């Protein structure tokens, strides 16, 4: 016995010690095993390490006892006392933040599915809360509000037919400003010319309050900011370049005695830059605030026009104002921009932002505030979860695209929370200042811009949140087809993309150089790129290309459609299609792993068995009642149930429930109450078992539809009684023959072992000599084959039993 060599008696206590105790204090000894350490093979897994040795920092490493240590003696045993102290904390963390990355689920498919389903359930609650927040900040009324303001200030023409979108020069701008703009800003009468009686306030469309006063601002460039060719210097005295920050004019001009003629920086105006069609303009410039009345505003505009406020150096004019609709609690911040390029003429554009800046007014708003609180708790929850996963897996955590997506969602959520607080504080201060000074310009442009970006960020975050669902449904083969296809063909697509974009950008350069001066969709290189994507989708204007260049235009179009649409695009689709076919074929040939339906079926079966056990316990109690007399003592009741396998706690608890007087005796009335309640519980359990059994029977296939009380048995086809008896006799004869052969083999092997000790070594024998053992074994093999040969046959169809070749 080898294990006896590894044990010795302690000279002090007489206890058995392990041999490794004498090695040193730094050695690790498993006191439950005293033989030589076993070699544990490492299994290779592409997801997690399937061994029971967990990475440092994981929950299992902190909270579970250490397994058998197959490593050198430097690894010390864990401190069980420390684990015991923090076991409650670890259990709490494990239950609250247990994920597939914090638990070792590589070798336990059922645990993996259950953990994933738990993650999915928690995440679905988070996703519903995020949807409520996102849609709670928007309103369908915002579209109609924007449409109303657009029709009034953009599409309404002047008596001469000039509307904002048709502005083509400075004269058209003044016509619009003195006509449709002032008419739209100041509403003082009803449609029957009766006064609105709103004092100095203006209610646009009778419902929308004009906040503060409108502002008109312009930016200019310096004279001689560009270089005139030598041949034209005598004829051209001034040169005004396109707009750049460094070429902006900041000198006073004109009347010099007002804000319209004096330059103000963006800091002085609390302004911000604006991205126009031609350039990005600074937040400073020359501005004129209009008044609360239409007459004063008309006089201010006439003064600007008469004193040539707009000149050759003007590059952009902004008209900014804000309105508020209390009916729907929405702000509308409007910016009308007219750009005057260096080529002459005018290019109008506008931006209308309808936003909700005052958040909490109605009951729905306060419900959204509660959802925001829940959202903050979820963000905190996921921060802790991702921190734990990052602590366990280190930088390998970022090797998964889903983990990176988790970090992106959390970061966007944190930015949303911070901006939400900032926006609320900023709006309160701005409204407070506006109420104190109603005649000033209400600058809601900054808040409207960032509120729009905030809404855009929430939209992107919600998109990523929906995409993240694929992370939790990837345990199903069907759900992994998309990700598997894209992952497998990624290299092919990357190689194809290089070839595709070489051809694509070559055609984009060609189109820009051929048609850029005449066709708007080819006027810039960026527009050329989007135009070519539109051609792929069938949206193009061939007539414009043909008119721009009657020879190269058709050649460009035909060759582009042939090479890009017919050749390259179909190659791209072929790569994806072939890869998808391969992935689908492999998935169909793979063995089905444990699925959600299997987990549900198993839970049904477990529930059914528990209900059956409860029913059996009720039957035992009924037997105990029947065995008693008119008065049933606790001792008899206890003895009867103890014989049926019940413990004292259950017996005492059940008896005391019906022993109303506490005398440890059940009289007839108390026994009758117990019988009625037991019958009621028994009927309820029977009904529930029948309902659950029907569900199990409907959900299981033929293979899994077996009796719950007995294990699954193979099916056999019935045979004739005479054939069965004959086959039984043959089987018994075969067993006797095999037993006799085995006895002979044992006898021969014992003799060989005795003779071998007296014989010389077989290695010293000649090459032509055959060992005795080999001759004997060959003889036994031939004898065995001869006796078993009659039994070699094919199974009888439908029975699974063999038919002998001959009768014995």
Short mmCIF file of C-alpha atoms in Angstrom, two decimals, residues 480-482 484-486 488 578-588 590:
data_model
loop_
_atom_site.label_atom_id
_atom_site.label_comp_id
_atom_site.label_asym_id
_atom_site.label_seq_id
_atom_site.Cartn_x
_atom_site.Cartn_y
_atom_site.Cartn_z
CA UNK A 480 -25.19 34.16 -33.36
CA UNK A 481 -25.54 33.89 -37.14
CA UNK A 482 -25.19 37.64 -37.72
CA UNK A 484 -20.50 34.95 -36.64
CA UNK A 485 -20.97 35.90 -40.29
CA UNK A 486 -19.57 39.41 -39.84
CA UNK A 488 -15.67 35.49 -40.20
CA UNK A 578 -20.97 32.73 -49.05
CA UNK A 579 -19.83 33.30 -45.47
CA UNK A 580 -23.41 33.21 -44.22
CA UNK A 581 -23.99 29.90 -46.01
CA UNK A 582 -20.88 28.41 -44.38
CA UNK A 583 -21.86 29.65 -40.92
CA UNK A 584 -25.41 28.37 -41.26
CA UNK A 585 -24.18 24.97 -42.43
CA UNK A 586 -21.78 24.66 -39.50
CA UNK A 587 -24.40 25.72 -36.98
CA UNK A 588 -26.88 23.18 -38.34
CA UNK A 590 -23.34 21.32 -34.44
#
